[in-house]
XYZ file of C-alpha atoms in Angstrom:
723
model
C -30.902 5.876 -2.761
C -28.412 4.984 -5.655
C -24.120 5.032 -4.356
C -21.139 6.313 -5.633
C -19.178 3.314 -5.061
C -14.734 4.979 -4.716
C -11.770 3.026 -5.222
C -8.450 3.879 -3.349
C -5.277 2.399 -3.628
C -4.664 2.078 -0.310
C -6.337 1.551 2.862
C -4.866 5.450 4.374
C -5.801 6.779 1.286
C -9.660 5.161 1.048
C -9.935 6.770 4.447
C -8.820 9.952 3.905
C -11.722 10.557 0.819
C -13.953 8.492 2.808
C -13.611 11.567 5.849
C -13.750 14.449 3.324
C -16.891 12.357 1.437
C -18.512 12.469 4.604
C -18.300 8.177 4.567
C -18.400 7.808 8.530
C -20.240 3.838 9.466
C -16.673 2.045 9.532
C -17.002 -1.707 7.920
C -14.471 -3.851 7.421
C -12.303 -2.651 3.858
C -14.694 -0.292 3.192
C -15.934 3.310 5.167
C -20.048 4.095 4.161
C -21.846 7.368 3.734
C -25.315 8.524 2.475
C -23.641 9.107 -0.682
C -20.228 7.099 -1.203
C -18.452 4.115 -0.795
C -15.220 4.655 -0.071
C -13.090 0.891 -0.162
C -9.525 0.709 -1.525
C -6.750 -1.403 -2.995
C -3.910 -2.237 -1.381
C -1.287 -2.054 -3.853
C -2.760 -4.621 -6.571
C -5.264 -7.048 -5.612
C -5.289 -8.553 -8.998
C -2.290 -9.724 -11.069
C -0.660 -11.656 -14.018
C -1.268 -15.840 -13.761
C 2.228 -17.827 -13.361
C 3.217 -20.444 -15.131
C 1.565 -22.917 -14.078
C -1.981 -21.679 -13.789
C -1.586 -22.215 -17.974
C -0.668 -25.855 -17.053
C 0.192 -28.114 -14.197
C 3.591 -29.140 -15.216
C 4.825 -25.622 -15.643
C 4.964 -26.349 -11.739
C 8.566 -27.840 -12.174
C 11.553 -25.219 -13.963
C 12.399 -26.873 -16.838
C 14.627 -25.561 -20.438
C 12.705 -28.545 -22.215
C 8.703 -26.384 -21.662
C 10.540 -22.806 -22.341
C 9.404 -20.563 -23.564
C 6.265 -20.090 -22.037
C 3.627 -18.144 -24.695
C 0.473 -18.540 -23.733
C -1.971 -16.355 -25.783
C -4.896 -15.254 -23.828
C -2.572 -13.412 -20.908
C -5.092 -14.918 -17.740
C -5.018 -12.563 -14.443
C -5.490 -14.270 -10.498
C -6.597 -12.579 -7.259
C -3.069 -12.282 -5.410
C -3.315 -14.618 -2.677
C -1.930 -12.598 0.187
C -4.606 -10.174 -0.189
C -7.807 -12.565 -1.080
C -9.920 -11.226 1.563
C -9.727 -7.239 0.519
C -10.538 -8.079 -2.876
C -13.381 -9.975 -2.066
C -14.619 -7.275 -0.310
C -14.649 -5.149 -2.749
C -16.137 -6.920 -5.669
C -18.599 -8.114 -3.095
C -19.290 -3.545 -3.025
C -19.026 -3.175 -6.715
C -21.828 -7.040 -7.188
C -24.802 -4.558 -5.160
C -27.522 -3.387 -6.381
C -27.638 0.019 -4.809
C -23.907 0.762 -6.714
C -24.442 2.606 -9.591
C -21.401 4.395 -10.558
C -17.529 3.781 -9.854
C -15.038 6.389 -9.336
C -10.553 5.819 -9.736
C -9.314 7.155 -6.881
C -6.269 4.885 -7.187
C -3.050 6.385 -7.626
C -2.760 8.843 -11.092
C -0.107 6.371 -13.265
C -0.364 3.993 -15.259
C 0.427 1.945 -12.669
C -2.494 3.174 -10.281
C -4.533 3.029 -13.556
C -3.674 -0.727 -13.933
C -4.196 -1.752 -10.398
C -8.079 0.304 -10.211
C -8.824 -2.300 -13.810
C -7.524 -5.410 -13.426
C -9.712 -5.388 -10.035
C -13.056 -3.900 -12.854
C -11.806 -6.788 -14.915
C -11.381 -9.997 -12.546
C -14.745 -8.841 -10.301
C -16.848 -8.766 -13.731
C -17.765 -4.347 -13.060
C -19.925 -3.093 -16.294
C -21.453 -0.140 -14.806
C -20.552 3.664 -15.578
C -17.112 4.860 -14.385
C -15.040 7.739 -13.797
C -11.781 9.433 -13.131
C -10.432 10.829 -10.175
C -6.850 12.853 -11.389
C -5.700 14.341 -8.430
C -1.644 15.364 -7.271
C -2.221 15.605 -3.535
C -4.768 14.816 -0.311
C -5.080 17.904 1.030
C -9.779 18.123 1.675
C -9.565 21.232 -0.841
C -7.654 18.839 -3.717
C -9.985 16.286 -3.001
C -12.794 17.806 -3.134
C -12.014 19.599 -6.364
C -11.367 16.335 -8.283
C -14.132 15.468 -7.088
C -16.711 18.156 -8.295
C -14.161 17.892 -11.094
C -14.353 14.214 -12.594
C -13.412 12.944 -15.661
C -15.094 9.789 -17.858
C -12.375 6.714 -17.102
C -12.481 6.068 -20.463
C -10.314 9.462 -21.694
C -7.739 7.035 -20.074
C -8.346 3.304 -21.970
C -5.384 4.301 -23.661
C -3.336 4.450 -20.581
C -4.616 1.425 -19.262
C -3.651 -0.676 -22.128
C -0.004 0.796 -22.409
C 0.158 -0.747 -18.578
C -1.316 -3.504 -19.393
C 1.301 -4.610 -22.624
C 4.046 -3.577 -20.469
C 3.306 -5.957 -17.584
C 2.615 -8.704 -19.995
C 5.371 -8.333 -22.445
C 7.621 -8.099 -18.313
C 5.830 -11.610 -17.302
C 6.998 -12.747 -21.771
C 10.900 -11.707 -21.413
C 11.248 -11.813 -17.557
C 10.005 -15.427 -16.476
C 11.178 -17.495 -19.558
C 14.534 -15.396 -19.619
C 15.058 -16.276 -16.110
C 13.892 -19.666 -16.397
C 16.331 -20.170 -19.318
C 18.852 -18.428 -17.081
C 18.532 -20.796 -13.434
C 18.104 -24.331 -15.664
C 21.006 -23.743 -18.185
C 23.807 -22.459 -15.073
C 22.032 -24.327 -12.227
C 22.152 -21.189 -10.294
C 18.581 -18.973 -8.951
C 19.436 -17.022 -11.849
C 17.247 -14.344 -12.790
C 16.807 -11.234 -15.741
C 14.505 -8.275 -16.419
C 14.371 -5.795 -18.860
C 15.072 -2.334 -16.040
C 17.563 -4.851 -13.236
C 19.847 -5.795 -16.378
C 20.821 -2.811 -17.833
C 20.925 -1.311 -13.865
C 22.797 -4.300 -12.233
C 24.823 -3.909 -16.403
C 25.845 -0.103 -15.526
C 27.660 -1.169 -11.462
C 29.626 -4.313 -13.698
C 30.667 -2.412 -16.602
C 31.928 1.051 -13.842
C 33.746 -2.658 -11.557
C 35.705 -3.443 -15.051
C 36.211 0.247 -15.092
C 38.286 0.565 -12.249
C 40.229 -2.965 -12.101
C 41.957 -1.879 -15.245
C 42.178 1.398 -14.033
C 46.185 2.279 -13.209
C 46.707 5.168 -12.539
C 49.558 7.780 -13.411
C 51.297 10.205 -11.322
C 50.418 14.581 -13.267
C 53.078 17.582 -12.039
C 52.155 21.133 -12.426
C 53.637 24.429 -11.287
C 52.705 27.134 -9.238
C 53.656 29.967 -7.959
C 53.357 32.008 -4.730
C 52.632 36.278 -4.446
C 51.720 38.186 -2.937
C 48.560 37.442 -1.359
C 47.607 34.404 -4.239
C 48.523 31.767 -5.866
C 49.108 30.885 -9.622
C 49.194 27.970 -11.421
C 50.673 27.688 -14.316
C 49.130 26.597 -18.088
C 49.817 25.918 -21.071
C 48.939 27.570 -24.647
C 46.056 25.168 -24.935
C 44.718 25.752 -21.142
C 46.101 22.767 -19.786
C 48.075 23.024 -16.208
C 49.025 19.191 -16.001
C 51.686 17.713 -17.601
C 53.422 14.280 -17.446
C 56.375 16.203 -17.718
C 58.463 16.687 -14.416
C 61.496 17.640 -16.181
C 59.190 20.462 -17.795
C 58.002 21.924 -14.152
C 60.318 21.892 -12.726
C 62.274 23.326 -15.641
C 58.835 26.983 -15.473
C 60.088 26.610 -11.576
C 63.505 27.546 -12.217
C 63.023 30.619 -15.196
C 60.188 30.820 -12.094
C 61.042 31.696 -8.750
C 62.489 34.591 -7.539
C 61.471 36.769 -10.260
C 59.268 39.649 -11.034
C 56.078 39.348 -12.066
C 53.059 41.477 -14.312
C 49.972 41.352 -13.833
C 49.031 41.216 -17.746
C 44.953 40.494 -17.470
C 42.329 41.336 -15.120
C 38.432 39.989 -15.662
C 36.102 41.240 -14.139
C 32.194 39.347 -15.150
C 28.463 40.245 -13.655
C 27.805 36.410 -13.434
C 24.547 35.043 -11.577
C 23.628 31.583 -12.001
C 19.523 30.272 -11.663
C 18.248 28.189 -8.904
C 17.515 24.670 -9.400
C 14.252 23.458 -10.293
C 11.807 21.623 -7.455
C 12.185 18.149 -7.179
C 10.361 15.218 -8.867
C 11.117 12.060 -7.440
C 14.502 11.044 -8.968
C 16.363 14.221 -7.507
C 15.313 14.245 -4.447
C 16.051 10.695 -3.265
C 19.605 11.141 -5.087
C 19.352 15.037 -2.600
C 18.340 12.303 0.129
C 20.997 9.616 -0.596
C 24.363 12.402 -0.450
C 22.966 13.779 2.711
C 21.350 11.775 5.303
C 22.111 8.489 3.188
C 18.607 7.035 2.532
C 18.484 4.197 0.126
C 16.078 4.736 -2.322
C 13.494 3.009 -1.342
C 13.227 5.195 2.028
C 13.204 7.795 0.159
C 10.363 7.152 -0.975
C 7.958 5.388 1.649
C 8.960 8.545 3.783
C 7.335 10.794 0.919
C 4.827 8.383 0.542
C 3.601 9.383 4.182
C 3.729 12.727 4.072
C 1.938 12.676 1.242
C -0.865 10.411 2.738
C 0.056 10.687 5.325
C 0.623 13.562 6.524
C -0.514 15.501 3.516
C 2.337 18.079 3.683
C 3.479 17.386 -0.123
C 2.521 16.581 -3.325
C 1.717 13.817 -4.660
C 5.994 11.977 -5.093
C 5.895 9.751 -8.344
C 6.130 12.730 -11.164
C 9.131 12.254 -12.994
C 8.810 16.341 -13.299
C 9.851 19.433 -11.256
C 7.950 21.685 -13.108
C 4.265 23.076 -11.862
C 1.601 24.305 -14.866
C 0.073 27.614 -15.127
C -3.375 26.267 -13.260
C -1.147 25.360 -10.021
C 0.729 29.478 -9.567
C -3.130 30.912 -7.937
C -2.132 28.298 -5.087
C 1.458 29.540 -4.242
C 0.414 31.842 -2.036
C -1.548 29.417 0.088
C 1.577 27.117 0.643
C 3.853 29.627 1.815
C 1.721 30.378 3.585
C 1.765 27.380 5.354
C 5.509 26.615 5.405
C 5.683 30.681 7.203
C 7.100 27.819 10.442
C 10.885 27.800 12.022
C 13.264 28.172 10.172
C 11.167 29.476 6.918
C 8.762 31.371 8.473
C 11.239 34.567 8.392
C 12.761 33.412 4.573
C 8.815 32.904 3.309
C 7.199 35.872 4.733
C 9.639 37.580 2.576
C 9.312 35.427 -0.949
C 5.793 36.421 -0.216
C 6.109 40.014 0.525
C 8.457 40.468 -2.603
C 4.864 39.996 -4.641
C 4.695 39.104 -7.843
C 5.542 35.650 -6.542
C 8.726 35.687 -9.142
C 7.401 31.626 -10.482
C 9.280 31.447 -14.478
C 12.016 28.906 -12.875
C 9.648 26.910 -11.350
C 6.193 27.112 -14.264
C 6.541 25.436 -17.313
C 3.474 23.995 -18.470
C 5.556 21.729 -21.828
C 7.495 19.837 -19.292
C 4.535 18.648 -16.739
C 3.740 15.219 -16.993
C 1.492 13.887 -15.363
C 2.508 15.352 -12.439
C 3.583 18.761 -11.333
C 7.112 19.137 -8.967
C 6.812 18.268 -5.252
C 6.191 20.314 -3.706
C 4.521 21.606 0.103
C 0.949 21.631 -0.126
C -1.576 24.268 1.362
C -2.122 22.445 4.832
C 0.058 23.810 7.651
C 2.070 20.975 9.383
C 3.145 20.772 13.305
C 6.963 19.623 12.425
C 6.502 18.023 16.154
C 4.177 15.471 14.818
C 6.828 14.562 12.032
C 9.459 11.261 12.414
C 13.791 12.880 12.677
C 13.691 10.758 9.173
C 10.397 12.672 7.751
C 11.275 15.898 8.668
C 14.394 15.610 6.548
C 13.023 14.826 3.811
C 10.603 17.786 4.451
C 13.217 20.383 5.092
C 14.792 19.294 1.811
C 11.440 19.370 -0.097
C 10.452 22.719 1.704
C 14.116 24.273 1.123
C 14.293 23.697 -2.526
C 10.763 24.836 -2.452
C 11.722 28.172 -1.473
C 14.864 29.199 -3.602
C 12.846 27.922 -7.021
C 11.062 31.155 -5.767
C 14.308 33.439 -5.616
C 15.665 35.040 -7.259
C 19.019 34.143 -8.590
C 22.778 33.691 -7.142
C 24.617 37.126 -8.174
C 27.825 36.992 -7.875
C 31.333 38.875 -9.830
C 33.827 36.809 -10.925
C 37.097 37.821 -11.119
C 40.061 35.689 -13.330
C 44.235 37.131 -13.457
C 46.388 36.205 -15.752
C 50.508 36.835 -14.595
C 52.888 36.672 -16.764
C 56.673 35.849 -16.131
C 59.033 35.164 -18.430
C 58.087 33.614 -21.709
C 55.211 31.841 -18.787
C 51.534 32.692 -17.996
C 50.405 31.854 -14.443
C 45.998 32.608 -13.025
C 43.754 32.768 -10.414
C 40.119 33.191 -10.410
C 38.316 35.216 -7.445
C 34.471 34.696 -6.893
C 32.700 38.195 -4.855
C 29.386 37.761 -3.957
C 26.834 40.106 -4.756
C 23.526 39.007 -3.794
C 22.458 35.352 -2.391
C 19.515 35.223 -4.014
C 18.104 31.909 -3.510
C 21.207 30.880 -2.173
C 19.536 32.608 1.346
C 17.189 29.414 1.426
C 20.549 27.335 2.472
C 22.606 27.783 5.274
C 26.431 26.309 5.435
C 25.045 23.462 7.302
C 23.043 22.242 4.599
C 25.157 22.992 1.105
C 23.517 22.751 -2.158
C 25.741 20.529 -4.046
C 27.387 23.002 -6.207
C 29.478 21.789 -9.122
C 32.477 21.795 -8.671
C 34.579 24.282 -10.439
C 37.603 23.325 -12.727
C 39.265 26.306 -11.057
C 40.164 26.252 -7.603
C 38.395 30.301 -6.098
C 40.131 32.417 -3.631
C 39.869 35.345 -1.903
C 42.111 38.447 -3.811
C 43.618 41.130 -3.085
C 42.100 44.629 -5.067
C 45.088 44.693 -7.730
C 45.544 46.466 -11.343
C 46.298 45.542 -14.846
C 49.854 46.606 -15.204
C 51.000 46.346 -11.536
C 54.100 44.470 -11.546
C 55.221 42.174 -7.581
C 57.658 39.961 -7.142
C 57.381 35.751 -7.382
C 57.580 35.050 -3.647
C 57.830 30.747 -4.341
C 57.522 28.333 -6.385
C 56.682 24.613 -6.494
C 55.991 21.786 -8.168
C 52.989 20.414 -7.097
C 52.240 16.485 -7.939
C 48.602 14.335 -8.097
C 47.506 11.036 -9.667
C 44.697 10.080 -12.211
C 41.983 8.470 -9.994
C 39.492 5.528 -11.878
C 35.880 6.696 -12.130
C 34.469 6.027 -8.777
C 31.387 3.396 -7.850
C 28.294 4.559 -7.910
C 26.205 4.877 -5.122
C 22.295 5.534 -4.723
C 22.325 9.001 -5.463
C 25.372 8.326 -8.281
C 23.337 5.180 -9.481
C 19.893 7.096 -10.291
C 21.221 9.665 -12.448
C 22.348 6.997 -14.239
C 19.379 5.139 -14.223
C 17.268 8.474 -15.612
C 20.344 8.993 -17.940
C 21.212 6.112 -19.399
C 22.383 7.130 -22.775
C 25.794 6.268 -22.032
C 24.544 2.793 -22.894
C 22.811 2.745 -25.974
C 24.338 4.234 -30.001
C 21.079 5.002 -31.716
C 21.037 8.878 -32.053
C 17.410 8.446 -31.883
C 17.303 6.302 -29.459
C 19.008 7.857 -26.852
C 17.284 10.565 -27.754
C 14.021 8.753 -27.128
C 15.763 8.063 -23.110
C 16.271 11.534 -22.265
C 12.014 12.527 -22.991
C 11.188 9.140 -21.330
C 11.924 8.237 -17.647
C 15.485 6.150 -18.350
C 15.626 2.890 -16.738
C 12.492 2.339 -14.931
C 10.552 5.113 -13.669
C 10.208 7.725 -10.607
C 7.909 5.352 -8.761
C 10.179 1.678 -9.740
C 13.036 2.575 -9.771
C 13.612 2.196 -5.523
C 12.417 -1.283 -6.215
C 14.784 -2.358 -8.607
C 17.973 -1.006 -6.240
C 16.551 -3.458 -3.752
C 15.578 -6.020 -5.689
C 19.933 -6.102 -6.953
C 20.662 -6.246 -3.219
C 17.435 -9.368 -2.531
C 19.187 -11.502 -5.331
C 23.115 -10.876 -4.040
C 24.081 -9.612 -7.546
C 24.989 -5.760 -5.560
C 26.448 -5.122 -2.035
C 26.761 -2.158 0.116
C 30.442 -1.533 1.188
C 29.796 2.713 2.703
C 27.659 4.111 0.284
C 29.112 2.816 -2.516
C 28.050 -0.274 -4.753
C 29.583 -2.927 -5.865
C 28.909 -5.819 -7.678
C 29.465 -9.736 -6.323
C 30.812 -12.472 -8.801
C 27.306 -13.683 -8.572
C 26.516 -10.157 -10.354
C 29.306 -9.629 -12.995
C 29.374 -13.579 -14.282
C 25.201 -13.064 -14.983
C 26.152 -9.566 -16.411
C 28.674 -12.513 -18.955
C 25.762 -15.127 -19.443
C 22.597 -12.936 -20.303
C 21.323 -12.213 -24.060
C 23.447 -9.133 -25.042
C 20.108 -7.196 -25.751
C 19.285 -7.536 -22.261
C 22.559 -5.504 -20.737
C 22.031 -2.008 -22.199
C 19.710 -0.001 -22.447
C 17.780 0.328 -25.800
C 15.302 -2.397 -25.242
C 14.031 -0.261 -22.675
C 13.947 2.676 -25.144
C 12.102 0.605 -27.547
C 9.382 0.262 -25.817
C 8.965 2.877 -24.100
C 9.127 4.947 -27.619
C 6.148 1.866 -28.004
C 4.274 2.121 -24.569
C 3.712 5.471 -25.108
C 2.457 5.244 -29.145
C -0.143 3.169 -27.333
C -0.738 6.168 -24.938
C -1.799 8.148 -26.313
C -3.680 5.842 -29.244
C -1.468 6.075 -32.001
C -0.669 2.274 -31.535
C -2.260 -1.225 -30.769
C -0.688 -3.359 -27.964
C -2.005 -6.066 -29.104
C 0.951 -5.870 -31.813
C 3.233 -5.113 -28.600
C 2.500 -8.178 -26.902
C 3.197 -10.980 -30.099
C 5.742 -9.037 -31.318
C 6.933 -10.109 -27.761
C 6.741 -13.087 -27.386
C 8.561 -13.944 -30.742
C 11.285 -11.759 -28.118
C 10.434 -14.330 -25.775
C 11.187 -17.063 -27.973
C 14.713 -15.619 -29.095
C 16.057 -14.835 -25.727
C 15.408 -18.625 -25.371
C 17.229 -20.193 -27.886
C 20.203 -17.707 -27.267
C 20.504 -18.678 -23.619
C 19.461 -21.916 -24.506
C 22.771 -22.443 -27.353
C 25.764 -20.991 -25.172
C 28.966 -22.852 -24.203
C 28.447 -20.747 -22.016
C 29.428 -21.661 -17.614
C 28.292 -20.137 -13.552
C 30.709 -20.811 -10.748
C 29.528 -20.715 -7.171
C 33.090 -19.101 -5.360
C 31.100 -18.642 -2.076
C 29.916 -21.931 -1.879
C 30.535 -23.299 2.127
C 31.137 -26.379 2.997
C 27.762 -26.375 4.645
C 25.147 -28.603 3.836
C 22.096 -27.536 3.326
C 19.647 -29.043 6.470
C 17.020 -29.617 3.296
C 18.597 -30.685 0.503
C 22.203 -31.885 1.739
C 23.610 -28.999 -1.327
C 26.510 -27.483 0.006
C 25.419 -23.720 1.324
C 26.755 -20.443 -0.967
C 27.890 -17.076 1.506
C 26.081 -13.637 0.704
C 26.789 -10.696 1.802
C 23.335 -9.183 2.540
C 22.000 -5.672 2.526
C 21.951 -5.354 6.357
C 24.192 -8.975 7.157
C 25.526 -12.046 6.079
C 23.409 -15.185 5.462
C 23.760 -18.786 4.534
C 22.082 -19.431 1.182
C 20.595 -22.650 -0.584
C 21.931 -22.505 -4.159
C 18.889 -24.567 -4.706
C 15.684 -22.637 -6.383
C 12.864 -25.235 -5.317
C 14.838 -25.511 -1.642
C 14.687 -21.835 -0.835
C 16.251 -21.840 3.008
C 18.459 -19.155 4.159
C 20.373 -18.605 7.831
C 20.845 -15.312 9.752
C 24.714 -15.327 9.876
C 24.803 -12.313 11.625
C 23.223 -9.051 10.647
C 23.308 -5.427 11.415
C 21.569 -4.147 14.737
C 20.213 -1.036 15.106
C 22.084 -1.414 19.347
C 25.008 0.406 20.013
C 28.416 0.162 21.220
C 28.557 1.491 24.991
C 32.315 2.285 23.586
C 32.119 3.570 20.290
C 28.775 3.497 19.661
C 28.669 1.473 16.283
C 26.074 -0.352 14.609
C 26.052 -4.125 17.136
C 26.510 -7.510 15.198
C 23.858 -9.832 16.454
C 26.468 -13.534 16.066
C 24.770 -17.027 16.185
C 21.138 -18.546 17.039
C 19.061 -19.217 20.139
C 20.743 -18.797 23.325
C 24.369 -18.746 22.368
C 23.227 -15.095 20.236
C 26.385 -12.263 20.646
C 26.663 -9.023 20.043
C 29.892 -8.371 18.657
C 31.739 -4.869 17.496
C 34.158 -4.369 14.867
C 36.506 -2.268 19.239
C 36.599 -5.654 20.270
C 32.878 -4.989 23.003
C 31.314 -8.673 23.194
C 27.487 -8.621 24.420
C 25.480 -11.596 25.552
C 21.616 -11.278 24.838
C 20.173 -12.437 28.074
C 23.211 -9.493 29.208
C 21.630 -7.285 26.924
C 18.188 -7.433 27.611
C 19.250 -7.035 31.523
C 21.468 -3.619 30.688
C 18.516 -2.526 28.964
C 16.144 -3.460 31.515
C 18.532 -1.786 34.814
C 18.696 1.165 32.307
C 15.471 2.244 32.230
C 14.681 0.587 28.650
C 9.873 1.018 28.554
C 7.846 -0.755 26.301
C 7.316 1.714 24.018
C 10.677 2.188 23.482
C 11.536 -1.086 22.638
C 8.445 -1.323 20.593
C 10.101 1.095 18.818
C 12.733 -1.039 18.580
C 11.792 -4.199 17.278
C 9.493 -1.597 14.879
C 12.724 -0.742 13.660
C 13.842 -3.801 13.052
C 11.072 -5.511 11.199
C 11.856 -3.155 9.062
C 14.638 -4.767 8.338
C 15.578 -8.082 5.724
C 15.388 -11.467 6.349
C 17.507 -12.760 9.065
C 16.350 -9.812 11.974
C 13.635 -12.580 12.663
C 15.753 -13.650 15.843
C 16.433 -10.717 17.503
C 13.272 -9.011 17.058
C 11.806 -12.564 18.489
C 14.300 -12.469 22.196
C 12.645 -8.882 22.667
C 9.513 -10.144 22.278
C 9.645 -12.535 24.117
C 10.991 -9.576 27.329
C 8.318 -7.214 26.312
C 6.186 -10.329 27.023
C 6.900 -11.227 29.978
C 7.374 -7.179 31.729
């Protein structure tokens, strides 16, 4: 009997598909049933070949060999996942396999994952496409009942491949050129470098900023305060004497309430989440990095099936999803959402005008709960936090607007006018989905609001007191991951051309919702930026790089131009080969610009410690989790941890402890002065009754952190093995 081979992107997704399709016979790398065989990739199994595959001499980085411009770009199997590739390839060659269903993630990159495997394995038989937005049993069954011809997505694949080839040509050539020219480990790319330029530009603004004191005038009447504004509506002044004169003329005088304006207003609920908005809120509320949020979302999507596809740039749903909303509401009828969800269900028909917009749904709709009810106790704390964000937003967007009455007062004292504003809530509306502890991050109002007494126009009152208020102008805030994600999504400030700005607004900006987290992580791993609390600051290396790269790569204009072309390729309006050929010319020009540069690069973090491998002086860098010594020689690659921030807590002040040193001399240290040897820490944990499962969890957390935490993990592993 002929069988259908199903190719998923990850093992977790593949095994869920296999369960729904009745594939119960397990084997290494796949599951098999009477009708289907389900196998999986591990992300990409196949990628573009490294330069040395084309010519062995390119193993050595040399400016004389640039630019590298292969005409026929080759595919190679990724060495680390060769075993799984061979399993997939052997299944494709089985005589009883008659067709293939592409079940990788439904998007540009997912299409590329599958097509490259098919090309490398030589697949020639019929192919269909599964395109779904959630991993529930219902969605999977409906998807397989409505498979689409894979040919419908050929242009999407061509667009994805053209993007990958262009990034290879530009990124690899410029990175090698910069590294060779300036004798430092430097890298640049179409998305990475403009993102870094945003952070560097902000830092330069802050360094140039000179604070300036400003003044205002305020009067205090019976039960409220009013602020002075001039005839242009400006409350601030840099002239203190002018404000003091106003205060002298108004203090103790009679005031007249010359205007009382009452306005009924309402605020619509915020749109449902896309990935970027969710990453922003998770960073603001829980300090999760963009990468952490994406990983948590993947778990909620794949493992728990609680939420829909995470890698979306849409904040709306289409008409065909509306019929599923009651089931999704029933799924979230668990504490603490039960009462609110039931209230929404009773107020039928459902109010969907704030969530339904067919024109704004691209490959996937907004992130919303699935129809599957889950046990909240099955979620980890961080998973629960992300689930809570999505469920509250889902409930809010199905609720009526927040309604309030705004009162604006104008108080006249002699020839001066003062203003006050108050707000009275009439209907909480969608804000009932959020409690006080949660907050909704409403935009700050320009004028402060206050509780106002019952007042009538024409009423006279006495000015009880008056004073000059002072403040200082502040520099622009440094980026956090939340605000950087916003800037990456809307980088129009980097683009002068109106048409290109429009393209960036219509596309995803710098990167995509799926890739922005990795871009930010790469800026950390290459030591271009550092984290200070929530703030992101550029390192000297990052600042210098932005000055060294060709001007084209510093701006989001390049991405706008590329996304416009790639969108046209995806629609079949342009040939991918023409685009890639232009990128070869562009890469050549960039390399020439680097070669001709007369700039210089300085390692201002160089230590006096020689590298034990090559003898060059090591650099001290501040990684995401601690300090490291790094060899500046790219070919050497030596790294050594100096200190690392661990998840262990200080018994005195409960802050995270730093782990210093190596081997038997490893010591925990805290800013409060607490010190403890690692060996003593282990003994104390044992005496306190720390079980094996607790230690394993601790070690798993440590392993997720960047290189440099291995010493701690190794020590705990030995302790665990000896118990």
